[in-house]
mmCIF file of C-alpha atoms in Angstrom:
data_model
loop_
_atom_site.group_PDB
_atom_site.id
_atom_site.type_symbol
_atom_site.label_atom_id
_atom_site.label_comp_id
_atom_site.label_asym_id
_atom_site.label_seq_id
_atom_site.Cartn_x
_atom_site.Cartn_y
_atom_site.Cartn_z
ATOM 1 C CA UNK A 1 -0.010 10.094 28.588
ATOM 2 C CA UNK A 2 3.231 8.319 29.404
ATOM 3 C CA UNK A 3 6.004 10.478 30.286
ATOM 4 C CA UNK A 4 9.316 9.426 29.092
ATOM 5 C CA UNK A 5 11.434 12.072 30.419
ATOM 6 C CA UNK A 6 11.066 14.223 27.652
ATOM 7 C CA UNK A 7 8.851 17.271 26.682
ATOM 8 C CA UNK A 8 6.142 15.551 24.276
ATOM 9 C CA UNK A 9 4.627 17.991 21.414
ATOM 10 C CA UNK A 10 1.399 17.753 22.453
ATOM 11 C CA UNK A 11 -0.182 18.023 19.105
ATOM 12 C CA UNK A 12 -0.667 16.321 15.656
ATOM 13 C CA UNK A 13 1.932 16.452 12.041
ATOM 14 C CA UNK A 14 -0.279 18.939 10.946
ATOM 15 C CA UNK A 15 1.717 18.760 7.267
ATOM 16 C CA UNK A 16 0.963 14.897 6.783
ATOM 17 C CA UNK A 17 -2.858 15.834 8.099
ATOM 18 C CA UNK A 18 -2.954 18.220 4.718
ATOM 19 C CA UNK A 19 -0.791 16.110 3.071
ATOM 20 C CA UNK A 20 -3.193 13.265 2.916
ATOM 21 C CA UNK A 21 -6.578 15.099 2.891
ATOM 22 C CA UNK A 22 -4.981 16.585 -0.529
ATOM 23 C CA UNK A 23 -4.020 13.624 -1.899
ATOM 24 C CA UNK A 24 -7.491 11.855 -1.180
ATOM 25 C CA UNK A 25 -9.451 15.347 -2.442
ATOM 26 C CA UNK A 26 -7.365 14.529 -5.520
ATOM 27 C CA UNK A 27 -8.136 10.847 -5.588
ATOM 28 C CA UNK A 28 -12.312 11.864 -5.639
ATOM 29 C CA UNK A 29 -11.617 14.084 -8.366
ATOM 30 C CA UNK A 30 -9.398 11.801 -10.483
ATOM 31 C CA UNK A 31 -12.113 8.958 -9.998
ATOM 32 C CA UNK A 32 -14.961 10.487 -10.712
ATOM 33 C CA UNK A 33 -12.738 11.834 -14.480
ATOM 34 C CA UNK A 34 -11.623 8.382 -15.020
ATOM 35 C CA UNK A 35 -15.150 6.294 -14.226
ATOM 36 C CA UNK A 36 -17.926 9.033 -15.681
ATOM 37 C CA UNK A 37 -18.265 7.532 -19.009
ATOM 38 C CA UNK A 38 -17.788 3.658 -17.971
ATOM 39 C CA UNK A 39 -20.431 4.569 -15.398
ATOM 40 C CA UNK A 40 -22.881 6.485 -17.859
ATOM 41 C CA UNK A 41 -22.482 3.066 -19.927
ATOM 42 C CA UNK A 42 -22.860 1.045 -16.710
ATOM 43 C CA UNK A 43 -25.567 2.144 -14.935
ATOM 44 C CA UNK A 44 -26.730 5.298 -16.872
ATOM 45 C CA UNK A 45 -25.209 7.912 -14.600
ATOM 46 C CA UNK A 46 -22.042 9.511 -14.476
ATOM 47 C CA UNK A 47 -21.342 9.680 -10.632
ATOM 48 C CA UNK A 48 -21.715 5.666 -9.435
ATOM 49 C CA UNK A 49 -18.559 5.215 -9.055
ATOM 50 C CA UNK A 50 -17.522 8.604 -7.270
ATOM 51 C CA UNK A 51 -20.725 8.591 -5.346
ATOM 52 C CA UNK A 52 -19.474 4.901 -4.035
ATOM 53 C CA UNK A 53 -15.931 6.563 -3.222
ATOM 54 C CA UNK A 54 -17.271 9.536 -0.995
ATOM 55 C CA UNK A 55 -18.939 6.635 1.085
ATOM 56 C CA UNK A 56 -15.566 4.958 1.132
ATOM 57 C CA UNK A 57 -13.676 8.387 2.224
ATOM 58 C CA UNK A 58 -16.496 8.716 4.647
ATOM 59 C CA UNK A 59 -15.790 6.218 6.353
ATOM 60 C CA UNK A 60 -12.019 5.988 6.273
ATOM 61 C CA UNK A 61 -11.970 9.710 7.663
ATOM 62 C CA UNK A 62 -13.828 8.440 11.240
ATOM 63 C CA UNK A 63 -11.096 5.644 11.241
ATOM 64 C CA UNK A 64 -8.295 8.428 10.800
ATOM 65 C CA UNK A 65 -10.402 10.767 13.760
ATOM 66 C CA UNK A 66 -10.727 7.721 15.717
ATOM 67 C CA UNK A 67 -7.552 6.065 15.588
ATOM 68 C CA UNK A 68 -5.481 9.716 15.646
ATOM 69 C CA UNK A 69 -7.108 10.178 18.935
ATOM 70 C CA UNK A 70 -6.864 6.759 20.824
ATOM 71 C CA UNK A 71 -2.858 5.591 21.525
ATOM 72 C CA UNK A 72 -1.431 3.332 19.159
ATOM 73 C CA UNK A 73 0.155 1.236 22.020
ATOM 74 C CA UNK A 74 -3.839 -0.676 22.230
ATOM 75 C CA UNK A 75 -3.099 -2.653 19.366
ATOM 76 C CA UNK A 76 -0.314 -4.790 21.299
ATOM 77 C CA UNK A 77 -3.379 -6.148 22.761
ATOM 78 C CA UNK A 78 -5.633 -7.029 20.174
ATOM 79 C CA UNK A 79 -3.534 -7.000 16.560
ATOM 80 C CA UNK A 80 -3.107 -10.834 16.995
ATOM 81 C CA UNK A 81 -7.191 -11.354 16.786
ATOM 82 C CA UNK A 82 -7.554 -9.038 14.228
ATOM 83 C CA UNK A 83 -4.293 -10.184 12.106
ATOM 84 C CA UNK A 84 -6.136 -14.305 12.519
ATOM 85 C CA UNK A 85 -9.595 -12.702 11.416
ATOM 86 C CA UNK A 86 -7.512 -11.120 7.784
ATOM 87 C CA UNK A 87 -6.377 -14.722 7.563
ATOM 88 C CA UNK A 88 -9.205 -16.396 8.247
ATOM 89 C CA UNK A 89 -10.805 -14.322 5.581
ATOM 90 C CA UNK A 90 -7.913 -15.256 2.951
ATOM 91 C CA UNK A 91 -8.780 -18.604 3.360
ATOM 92 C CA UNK A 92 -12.762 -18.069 2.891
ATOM 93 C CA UNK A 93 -11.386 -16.550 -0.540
ATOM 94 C CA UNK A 94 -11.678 -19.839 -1.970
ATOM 95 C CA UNK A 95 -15.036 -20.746 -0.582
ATOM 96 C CA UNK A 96 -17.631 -21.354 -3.741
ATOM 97 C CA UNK A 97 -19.542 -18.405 -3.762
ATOM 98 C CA UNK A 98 -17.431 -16.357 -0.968
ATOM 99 C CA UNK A 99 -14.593 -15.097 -2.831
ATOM 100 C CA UNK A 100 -15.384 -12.922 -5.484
ATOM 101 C CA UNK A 101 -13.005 -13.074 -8.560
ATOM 102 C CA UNK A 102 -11.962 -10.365 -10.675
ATOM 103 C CA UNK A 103 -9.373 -10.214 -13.925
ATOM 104 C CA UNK A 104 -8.565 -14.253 -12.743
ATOM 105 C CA UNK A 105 -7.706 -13.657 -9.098
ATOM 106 C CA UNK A 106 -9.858 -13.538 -6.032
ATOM 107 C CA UNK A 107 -8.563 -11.242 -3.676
ATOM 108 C CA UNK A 108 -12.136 -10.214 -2.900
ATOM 109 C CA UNK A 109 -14.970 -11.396 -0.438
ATOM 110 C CA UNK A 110 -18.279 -10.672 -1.727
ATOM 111 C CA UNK A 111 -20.826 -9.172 0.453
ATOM 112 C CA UNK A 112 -23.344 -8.200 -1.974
ATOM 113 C CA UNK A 113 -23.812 -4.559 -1.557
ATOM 114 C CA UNK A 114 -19.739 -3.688 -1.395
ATOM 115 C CA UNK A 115 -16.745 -5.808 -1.126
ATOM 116 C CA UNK A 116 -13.627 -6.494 1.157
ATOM 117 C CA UNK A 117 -9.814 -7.272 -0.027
ATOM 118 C CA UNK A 118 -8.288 -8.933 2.957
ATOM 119 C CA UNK A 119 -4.912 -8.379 1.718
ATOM 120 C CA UNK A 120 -4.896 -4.399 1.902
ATOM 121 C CA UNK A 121 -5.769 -4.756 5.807
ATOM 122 C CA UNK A 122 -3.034 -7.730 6.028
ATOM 123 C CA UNK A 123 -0.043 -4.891 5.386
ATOM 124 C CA UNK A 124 -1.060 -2.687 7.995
ATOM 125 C CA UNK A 125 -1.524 -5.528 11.072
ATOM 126 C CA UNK A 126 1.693 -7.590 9.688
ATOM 127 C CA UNK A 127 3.792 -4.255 10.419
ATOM 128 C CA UNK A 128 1.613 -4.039 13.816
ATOM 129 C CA UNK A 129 3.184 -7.830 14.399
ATOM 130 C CA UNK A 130 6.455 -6.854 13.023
ATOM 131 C CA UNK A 131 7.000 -3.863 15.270
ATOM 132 C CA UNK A 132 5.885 -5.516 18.767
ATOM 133 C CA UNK A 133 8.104 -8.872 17.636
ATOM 134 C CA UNK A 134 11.193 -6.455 16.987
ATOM 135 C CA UNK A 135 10.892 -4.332 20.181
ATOM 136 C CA UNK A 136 10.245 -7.588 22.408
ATOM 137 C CA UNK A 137 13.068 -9.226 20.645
ATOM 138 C CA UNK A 138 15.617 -6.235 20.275
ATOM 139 C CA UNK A 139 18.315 -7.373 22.634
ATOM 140 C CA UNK A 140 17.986 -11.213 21.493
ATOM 141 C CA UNK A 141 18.212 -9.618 17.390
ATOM 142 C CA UNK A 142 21.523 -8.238 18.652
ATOM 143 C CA UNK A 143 22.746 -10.902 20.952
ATOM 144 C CA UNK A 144 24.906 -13.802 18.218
ATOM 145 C CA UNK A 145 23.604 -16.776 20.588
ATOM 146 C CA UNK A 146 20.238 -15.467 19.896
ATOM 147 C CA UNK A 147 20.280 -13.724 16.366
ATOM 148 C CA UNK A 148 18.523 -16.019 14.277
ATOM 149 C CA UNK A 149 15.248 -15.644 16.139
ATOM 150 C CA UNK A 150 14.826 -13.136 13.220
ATOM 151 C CA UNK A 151 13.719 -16.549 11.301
ATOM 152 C CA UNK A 152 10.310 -16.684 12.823
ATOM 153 C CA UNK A 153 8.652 -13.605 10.772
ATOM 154 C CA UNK A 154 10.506 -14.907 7.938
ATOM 155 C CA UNK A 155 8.776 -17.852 8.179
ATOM 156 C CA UNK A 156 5.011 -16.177 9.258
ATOM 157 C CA UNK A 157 5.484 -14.059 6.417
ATOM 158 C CA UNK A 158 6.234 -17.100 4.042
ATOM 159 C CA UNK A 159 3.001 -18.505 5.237
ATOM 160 C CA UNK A 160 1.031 -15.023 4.350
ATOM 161 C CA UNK A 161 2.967 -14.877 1.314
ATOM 162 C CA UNK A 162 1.752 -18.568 0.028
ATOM 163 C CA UNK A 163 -2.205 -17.451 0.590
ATOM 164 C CA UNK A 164 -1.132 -14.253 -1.246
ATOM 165 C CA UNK A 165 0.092 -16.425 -4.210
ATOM 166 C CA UNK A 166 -2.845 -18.965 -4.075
ATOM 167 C CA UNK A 167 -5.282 -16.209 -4.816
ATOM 168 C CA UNK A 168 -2.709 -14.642 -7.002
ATOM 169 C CA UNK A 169 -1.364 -11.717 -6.007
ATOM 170 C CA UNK A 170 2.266 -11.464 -6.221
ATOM 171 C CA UNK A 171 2.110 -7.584 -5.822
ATOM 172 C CA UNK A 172 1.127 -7.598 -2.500
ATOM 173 C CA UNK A 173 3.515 -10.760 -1.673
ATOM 174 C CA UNK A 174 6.399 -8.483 -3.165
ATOM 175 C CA UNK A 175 6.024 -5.517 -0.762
ATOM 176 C CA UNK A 176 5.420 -8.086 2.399
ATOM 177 C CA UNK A 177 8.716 -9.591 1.988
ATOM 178 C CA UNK A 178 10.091 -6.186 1.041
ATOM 179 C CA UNK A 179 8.416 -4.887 4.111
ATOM 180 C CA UNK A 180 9.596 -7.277 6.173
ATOM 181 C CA UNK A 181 13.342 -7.230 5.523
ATOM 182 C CA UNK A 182 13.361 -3.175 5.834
ATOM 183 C CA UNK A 183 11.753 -3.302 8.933
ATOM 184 C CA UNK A 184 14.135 -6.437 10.435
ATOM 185 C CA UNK A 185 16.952 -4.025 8.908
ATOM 186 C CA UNK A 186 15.517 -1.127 11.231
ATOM 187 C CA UNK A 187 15.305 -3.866 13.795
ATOM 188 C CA UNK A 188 19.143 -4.414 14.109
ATOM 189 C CA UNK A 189 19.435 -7.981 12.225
ATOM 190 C CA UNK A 190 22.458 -8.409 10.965
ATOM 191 C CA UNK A 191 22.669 -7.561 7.165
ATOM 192 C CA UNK A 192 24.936 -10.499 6.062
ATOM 193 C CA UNK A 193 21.561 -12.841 7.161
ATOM 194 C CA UNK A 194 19.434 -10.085 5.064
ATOM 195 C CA UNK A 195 21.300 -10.369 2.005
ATOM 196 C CA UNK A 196 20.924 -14.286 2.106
ATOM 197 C CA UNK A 197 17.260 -13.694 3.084
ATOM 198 C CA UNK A 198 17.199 -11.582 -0.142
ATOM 199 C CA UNK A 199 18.820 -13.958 -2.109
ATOM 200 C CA UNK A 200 16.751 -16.517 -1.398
ATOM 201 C CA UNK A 201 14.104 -14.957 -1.689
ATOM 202 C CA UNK A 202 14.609 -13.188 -5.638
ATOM 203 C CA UNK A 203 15.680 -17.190 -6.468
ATOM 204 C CA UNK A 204 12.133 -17.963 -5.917
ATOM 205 C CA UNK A 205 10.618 -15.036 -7.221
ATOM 206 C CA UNK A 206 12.601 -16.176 -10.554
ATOM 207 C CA UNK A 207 10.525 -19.562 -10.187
ATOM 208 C CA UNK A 208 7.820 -17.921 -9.438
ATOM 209 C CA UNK A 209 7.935 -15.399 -12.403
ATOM 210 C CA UNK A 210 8.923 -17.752 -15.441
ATOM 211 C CA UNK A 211 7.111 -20.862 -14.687
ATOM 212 C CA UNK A 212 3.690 -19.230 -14.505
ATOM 213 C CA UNK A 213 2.655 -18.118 -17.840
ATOM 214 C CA UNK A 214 0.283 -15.009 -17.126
ATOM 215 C CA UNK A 215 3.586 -13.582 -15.229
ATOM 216 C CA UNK A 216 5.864 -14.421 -17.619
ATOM 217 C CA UNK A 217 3.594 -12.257 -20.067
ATOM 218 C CA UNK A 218 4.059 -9.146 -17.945
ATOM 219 C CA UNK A 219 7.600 -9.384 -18.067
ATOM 220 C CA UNK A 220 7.315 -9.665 -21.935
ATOM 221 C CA UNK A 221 4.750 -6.694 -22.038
ATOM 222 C CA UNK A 222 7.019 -4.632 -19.586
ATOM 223 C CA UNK A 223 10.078 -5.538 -21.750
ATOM 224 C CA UNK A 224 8.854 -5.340 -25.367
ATOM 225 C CA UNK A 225 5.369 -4.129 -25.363
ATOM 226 C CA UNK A 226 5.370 -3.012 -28.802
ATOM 227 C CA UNK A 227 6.005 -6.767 -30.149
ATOM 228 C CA UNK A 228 2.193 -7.508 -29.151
ATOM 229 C CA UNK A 229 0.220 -4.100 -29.480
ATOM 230 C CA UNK A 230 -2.972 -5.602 -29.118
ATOM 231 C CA UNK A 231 -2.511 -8.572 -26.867
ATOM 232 C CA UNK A 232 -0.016 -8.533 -23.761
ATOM 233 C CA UNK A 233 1.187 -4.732 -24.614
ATOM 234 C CA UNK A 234 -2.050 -3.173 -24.482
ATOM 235 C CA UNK A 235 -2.215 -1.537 -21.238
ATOM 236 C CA UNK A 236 1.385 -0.359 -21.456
ATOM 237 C CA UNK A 237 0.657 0.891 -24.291
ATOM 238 C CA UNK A 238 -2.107 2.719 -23.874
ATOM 239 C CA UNK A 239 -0.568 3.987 -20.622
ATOM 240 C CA UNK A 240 2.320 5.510 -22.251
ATOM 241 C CA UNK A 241 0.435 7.153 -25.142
ATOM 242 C CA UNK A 242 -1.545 8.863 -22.001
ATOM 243 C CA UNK A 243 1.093 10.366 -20.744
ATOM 244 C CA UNK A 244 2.757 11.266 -24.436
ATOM 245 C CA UNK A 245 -0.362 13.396 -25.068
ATOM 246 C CA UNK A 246 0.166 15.300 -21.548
ATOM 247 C CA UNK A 247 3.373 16.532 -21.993
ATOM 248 C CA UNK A 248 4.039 19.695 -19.700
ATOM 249 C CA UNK A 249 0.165 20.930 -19.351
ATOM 250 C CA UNK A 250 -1.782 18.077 -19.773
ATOM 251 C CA UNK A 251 -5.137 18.028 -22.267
ATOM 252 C CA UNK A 252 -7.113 19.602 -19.008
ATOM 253 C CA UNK A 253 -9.041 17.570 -16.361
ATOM 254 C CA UNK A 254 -11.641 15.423 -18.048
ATOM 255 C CA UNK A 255 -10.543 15.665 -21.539
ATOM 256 C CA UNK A 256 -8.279 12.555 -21.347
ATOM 257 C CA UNK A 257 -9.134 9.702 -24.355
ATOM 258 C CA UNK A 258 -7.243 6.726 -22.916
ATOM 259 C CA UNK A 259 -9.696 6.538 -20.537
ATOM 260 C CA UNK A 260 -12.675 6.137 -23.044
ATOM 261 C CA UNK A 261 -12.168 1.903 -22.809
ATOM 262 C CA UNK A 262 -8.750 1.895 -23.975
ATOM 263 C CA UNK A 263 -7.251 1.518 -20.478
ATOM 264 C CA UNK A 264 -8.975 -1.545 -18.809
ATOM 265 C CA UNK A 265 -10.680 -0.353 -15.426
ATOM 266 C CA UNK A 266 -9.208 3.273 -15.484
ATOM 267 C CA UNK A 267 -10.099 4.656 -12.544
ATOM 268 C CA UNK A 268 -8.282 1.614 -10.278
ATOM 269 C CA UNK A 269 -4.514 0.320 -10.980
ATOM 270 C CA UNK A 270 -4.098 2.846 -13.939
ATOM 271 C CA UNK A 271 -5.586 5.727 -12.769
ATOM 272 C CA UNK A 272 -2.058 7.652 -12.796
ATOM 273 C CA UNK A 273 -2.131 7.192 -16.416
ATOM 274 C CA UNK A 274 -5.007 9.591 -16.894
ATOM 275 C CA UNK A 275 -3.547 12.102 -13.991
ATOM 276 C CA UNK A 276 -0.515 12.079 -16.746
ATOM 277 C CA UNK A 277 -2.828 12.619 -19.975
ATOM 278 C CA UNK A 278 -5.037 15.174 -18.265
ATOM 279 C CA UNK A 279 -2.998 17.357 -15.613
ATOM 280 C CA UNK A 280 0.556 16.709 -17.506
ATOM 281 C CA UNK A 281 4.052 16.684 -16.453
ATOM 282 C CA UNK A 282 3.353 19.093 -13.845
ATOM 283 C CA UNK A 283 -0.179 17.052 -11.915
ATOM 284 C CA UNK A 284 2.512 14.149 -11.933
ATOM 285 C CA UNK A 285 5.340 16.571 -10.109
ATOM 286 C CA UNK A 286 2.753 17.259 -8.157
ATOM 287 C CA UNK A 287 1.477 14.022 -6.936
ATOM 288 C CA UNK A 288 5.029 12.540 -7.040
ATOM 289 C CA UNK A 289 5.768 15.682 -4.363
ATOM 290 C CA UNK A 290 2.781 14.602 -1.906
ATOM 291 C CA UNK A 291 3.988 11.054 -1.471
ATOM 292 C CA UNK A 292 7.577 12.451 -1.234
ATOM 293 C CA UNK A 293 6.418 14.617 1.806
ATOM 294 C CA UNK A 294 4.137 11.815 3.084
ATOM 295 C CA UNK A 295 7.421 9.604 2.868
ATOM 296 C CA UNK A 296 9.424 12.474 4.856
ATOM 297 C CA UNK A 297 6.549 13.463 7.540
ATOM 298 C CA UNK A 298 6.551 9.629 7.960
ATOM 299 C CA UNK A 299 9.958 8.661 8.886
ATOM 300 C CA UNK A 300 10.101 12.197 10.876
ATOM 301 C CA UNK A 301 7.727 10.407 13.266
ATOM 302 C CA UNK A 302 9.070 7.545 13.116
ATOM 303 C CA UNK A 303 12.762 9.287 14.371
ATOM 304 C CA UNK A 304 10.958 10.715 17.057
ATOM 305 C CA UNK A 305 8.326 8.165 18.111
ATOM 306 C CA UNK A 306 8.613 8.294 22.066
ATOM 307 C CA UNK A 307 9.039 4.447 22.097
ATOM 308 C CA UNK A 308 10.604 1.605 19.696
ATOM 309 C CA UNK A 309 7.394 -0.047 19.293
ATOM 310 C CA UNK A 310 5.959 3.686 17.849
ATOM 311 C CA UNK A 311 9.446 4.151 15.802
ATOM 312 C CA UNK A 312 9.056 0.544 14.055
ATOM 313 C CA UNK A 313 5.159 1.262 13.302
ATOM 314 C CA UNK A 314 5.891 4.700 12.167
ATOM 315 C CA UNK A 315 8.607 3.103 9.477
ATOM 316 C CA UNK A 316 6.488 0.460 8.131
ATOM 317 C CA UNK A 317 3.622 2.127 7.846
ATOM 318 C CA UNK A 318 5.581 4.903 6.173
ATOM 319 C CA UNK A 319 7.149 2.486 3.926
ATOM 320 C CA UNK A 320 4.448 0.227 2.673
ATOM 321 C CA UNK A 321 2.248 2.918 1.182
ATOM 322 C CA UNK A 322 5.471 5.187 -0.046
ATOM 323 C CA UNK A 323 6.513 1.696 -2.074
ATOM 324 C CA UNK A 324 3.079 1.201 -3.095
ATOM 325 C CA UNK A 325 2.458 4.196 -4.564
ATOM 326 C CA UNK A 326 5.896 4.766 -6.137
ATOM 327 C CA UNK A 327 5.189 0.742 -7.578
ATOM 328 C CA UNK A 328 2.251 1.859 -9.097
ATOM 329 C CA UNK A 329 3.722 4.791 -10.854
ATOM 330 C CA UNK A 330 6.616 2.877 -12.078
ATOM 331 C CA UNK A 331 4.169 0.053 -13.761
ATOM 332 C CA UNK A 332 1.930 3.018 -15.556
ATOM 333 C CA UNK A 333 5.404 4.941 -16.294
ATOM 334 C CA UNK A 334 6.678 1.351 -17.742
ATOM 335 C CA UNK A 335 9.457 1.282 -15.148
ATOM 336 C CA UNK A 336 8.490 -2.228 -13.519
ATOM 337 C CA UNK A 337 6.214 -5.305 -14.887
ATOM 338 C CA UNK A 338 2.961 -4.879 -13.769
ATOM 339 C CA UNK A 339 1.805 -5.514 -10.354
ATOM 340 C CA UNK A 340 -1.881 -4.587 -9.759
ATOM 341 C CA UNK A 341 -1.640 -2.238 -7.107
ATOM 342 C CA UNK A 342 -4.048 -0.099 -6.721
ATOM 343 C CA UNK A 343 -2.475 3.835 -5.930
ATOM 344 C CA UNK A 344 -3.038 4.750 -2.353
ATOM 345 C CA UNK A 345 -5.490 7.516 -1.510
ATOM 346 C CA UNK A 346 -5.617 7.992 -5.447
ATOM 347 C CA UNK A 347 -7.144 4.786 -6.973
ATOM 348 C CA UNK A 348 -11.336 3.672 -6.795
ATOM 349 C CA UNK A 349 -11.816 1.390 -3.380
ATOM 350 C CA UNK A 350 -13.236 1.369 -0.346
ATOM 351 C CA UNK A 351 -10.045 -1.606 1.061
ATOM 352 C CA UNK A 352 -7.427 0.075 -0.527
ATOM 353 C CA UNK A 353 -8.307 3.698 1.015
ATOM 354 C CA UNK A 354 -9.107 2.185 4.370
ATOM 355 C CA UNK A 355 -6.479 -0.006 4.804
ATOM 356 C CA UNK A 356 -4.239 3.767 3.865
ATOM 357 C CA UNK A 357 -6.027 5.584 6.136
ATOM 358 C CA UNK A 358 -6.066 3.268 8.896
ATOM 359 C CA UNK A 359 -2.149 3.277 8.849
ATOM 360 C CA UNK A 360 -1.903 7.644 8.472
ATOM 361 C CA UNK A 361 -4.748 7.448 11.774
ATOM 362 C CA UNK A 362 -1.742 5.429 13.589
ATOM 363 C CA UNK A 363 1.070 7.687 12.411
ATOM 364 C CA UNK A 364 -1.168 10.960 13.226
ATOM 365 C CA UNK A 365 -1.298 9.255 16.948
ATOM 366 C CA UNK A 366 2.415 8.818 17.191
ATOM 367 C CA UNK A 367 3.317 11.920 16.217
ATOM 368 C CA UNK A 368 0.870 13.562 18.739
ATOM 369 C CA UNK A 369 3.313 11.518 21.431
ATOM 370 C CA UNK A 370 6.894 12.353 19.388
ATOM 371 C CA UNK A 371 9.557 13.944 21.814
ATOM 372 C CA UNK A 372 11.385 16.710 21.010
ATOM 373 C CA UNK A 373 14.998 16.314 19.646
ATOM 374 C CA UNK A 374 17.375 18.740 18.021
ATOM 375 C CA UNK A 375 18.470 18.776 14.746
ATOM 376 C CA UNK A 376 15.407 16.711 13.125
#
């Protein structure tokens, strides 16, 4: 190990270890309530869809063993391959009989037995990117002569952000440029260029928003979604009569009744809505909590990451699935248009959980090589 002149803890954020193996015990749980009955209807069992989730949990745990173990500095030497291979795979999204569509978007490739969503791996290795570029570049960022070097992620994250769009997904394209203007924020650009960055880029979100019809709906349906009960207000609906019928308790775990097809796909983007129905005001406290302590045991490591390159990893990581999950309870709550984000750790898929667990693996490893400082 490295020695940067400090005394290294030489072991791992134990709390953010529990933290997440809760929150994924949870997610198993809340699946298998929420996809039982579509599954019985399905394929004539109750546990397909859980049974397909333990595989995916499975397998994410070796990637969390494996990457907690091995130091995060290896991927400055290989994120570039992998981060060409995501887009490479966007693009075969559009190949006939590749990319796999599903509710009008293909964000999916199609591999017969199980599926991959390219996108959920392309947050992770664009923060990867983003974190070598803004420790290489840290002295240019904060040199005037040299400041607006800051334009090339800007403009490799406009290029993600147009494949993100073509399949649709304007979720994911959201948090990117989100992403990427908190972690050039952390990097020391100056914050008049981020506000015109910003600016710019809500101007053509507005386009982007009210000249496409389907996304114009949402904003209708998140707005009034009692003027079409049956049509764009649905969901919304349905989501907030879940969580009316929880109140403080909650109905108990399995006896929610949105979930019996009046939420579309329950056990996915608007699985929250049953944790509300079911486990009440006080599952939601709870699960609110976890991602609050994720979000804290996150930027703890990222404060004392022994390097800049560890620090700027440790935020982004920290931040995209904190936003993500905090997105997705504000569309189910009705507090933002939906988005189609899937919860992290929570919500049925293999990409989704994978993708999460590949970034927690990375921020287990840097706090294994944090340095001790006082008053954190």
């Amino acid at each position: 190990m490295i020695n940067y002149g400090k005394t290294f803890i030489r072991k791992y954020d134990i709390t953010l270890f529990l933290t997440v193996i809760v929150l994924i015990a949870l997610g198993i749980v809340m699946v298998y309530s929420t996809s039982a009955m579509v599954s019985i209807v399905k394929y004539g069992v109750s546990y397909h869809f859980v049974a397909r989730e333990v595989v995916y949990v499975i397998i994410s745990a070796f990637f969390i063993w494996f990457l907690m173990k091995n130091d995060y500095h290896i991927f400055k030497s290989f994120y570039k391959i992998i981060l060409l291979g995501i887009i490479i795979s966007m693009i075969l999204l559009f190949v006939p009989h590749v990319g796999m569509s599903v509710g009008g978007s293909k964000r999916w490739i199609d591999f017969k037995f199980f599926s991959v969503e390219p996108s959920e791996f392309l947050k992770i290795f664009f923060i990867v990117y983003l974190a070598n570029f803004l420790e290489k570049k840290r002295d240019m960022l904060n040199n005037n002569r040299y400041s607006l070097i800051f334009i090339a992620p800007l403009v490799f994250m406009g290029f993600l952000d147009i494949l993100l769009l073509k399949e649709p997904n304007f979720g994911t394209a959201s948090i990117l440029f989100f992403m990427t203007i908190i972690m050039l924020f952390a990097g020391g650009v100056s914050i008049l260029y981020l506000i015109i960055t910003t600016i710019i880029g809500s101007v053509a979100a507005y386009f982007l928003i009210f000249t496409v019809t389907y996304r114009m709906n949402r904003i209708l349906a998140f707005l009034h979604p009692f003027h079409d009960k049956t049509g764009i207000g649905f969901q919304i609906i349905q989501s907030m009569y879940a969580f009316a019928r929880g109140g403080l308790y909650g109905v108990g775990l399995g006896n929610g009744k949105e979930k019996l097809f009046f939420l579309p796909t329950p056990y996915s983007d608007f699985i929250f809505s049953t944790v509300g129905e079911e486990l009440g005001f006080i599952g939601v406290f709870i699960f609110i909590s976890l991602y609050l302590i994720l979000g804290y045991r996150g930027l703890k490591i990222a404060i004392n990451a022994p390097d800049l390159f560890g620090t700027y990893l440790a935020y982004g990581i920290t931040f995209v699935i904190v936003l993500s999950a905090f997105i997705n309870i504000g569309v189910v709550l009705d507090f933002l248009p939906t988005k189609g984000l899937a919860l992290p750790f929570i919500s049925y898929g293999g990409s989704s959980l994978l993708a999460a667990c590949i970034g927690i693996g990375i921020l287990l490893n840097i706090s294994s090589q944090s340095i001790k400082r006082k008053n954190i």
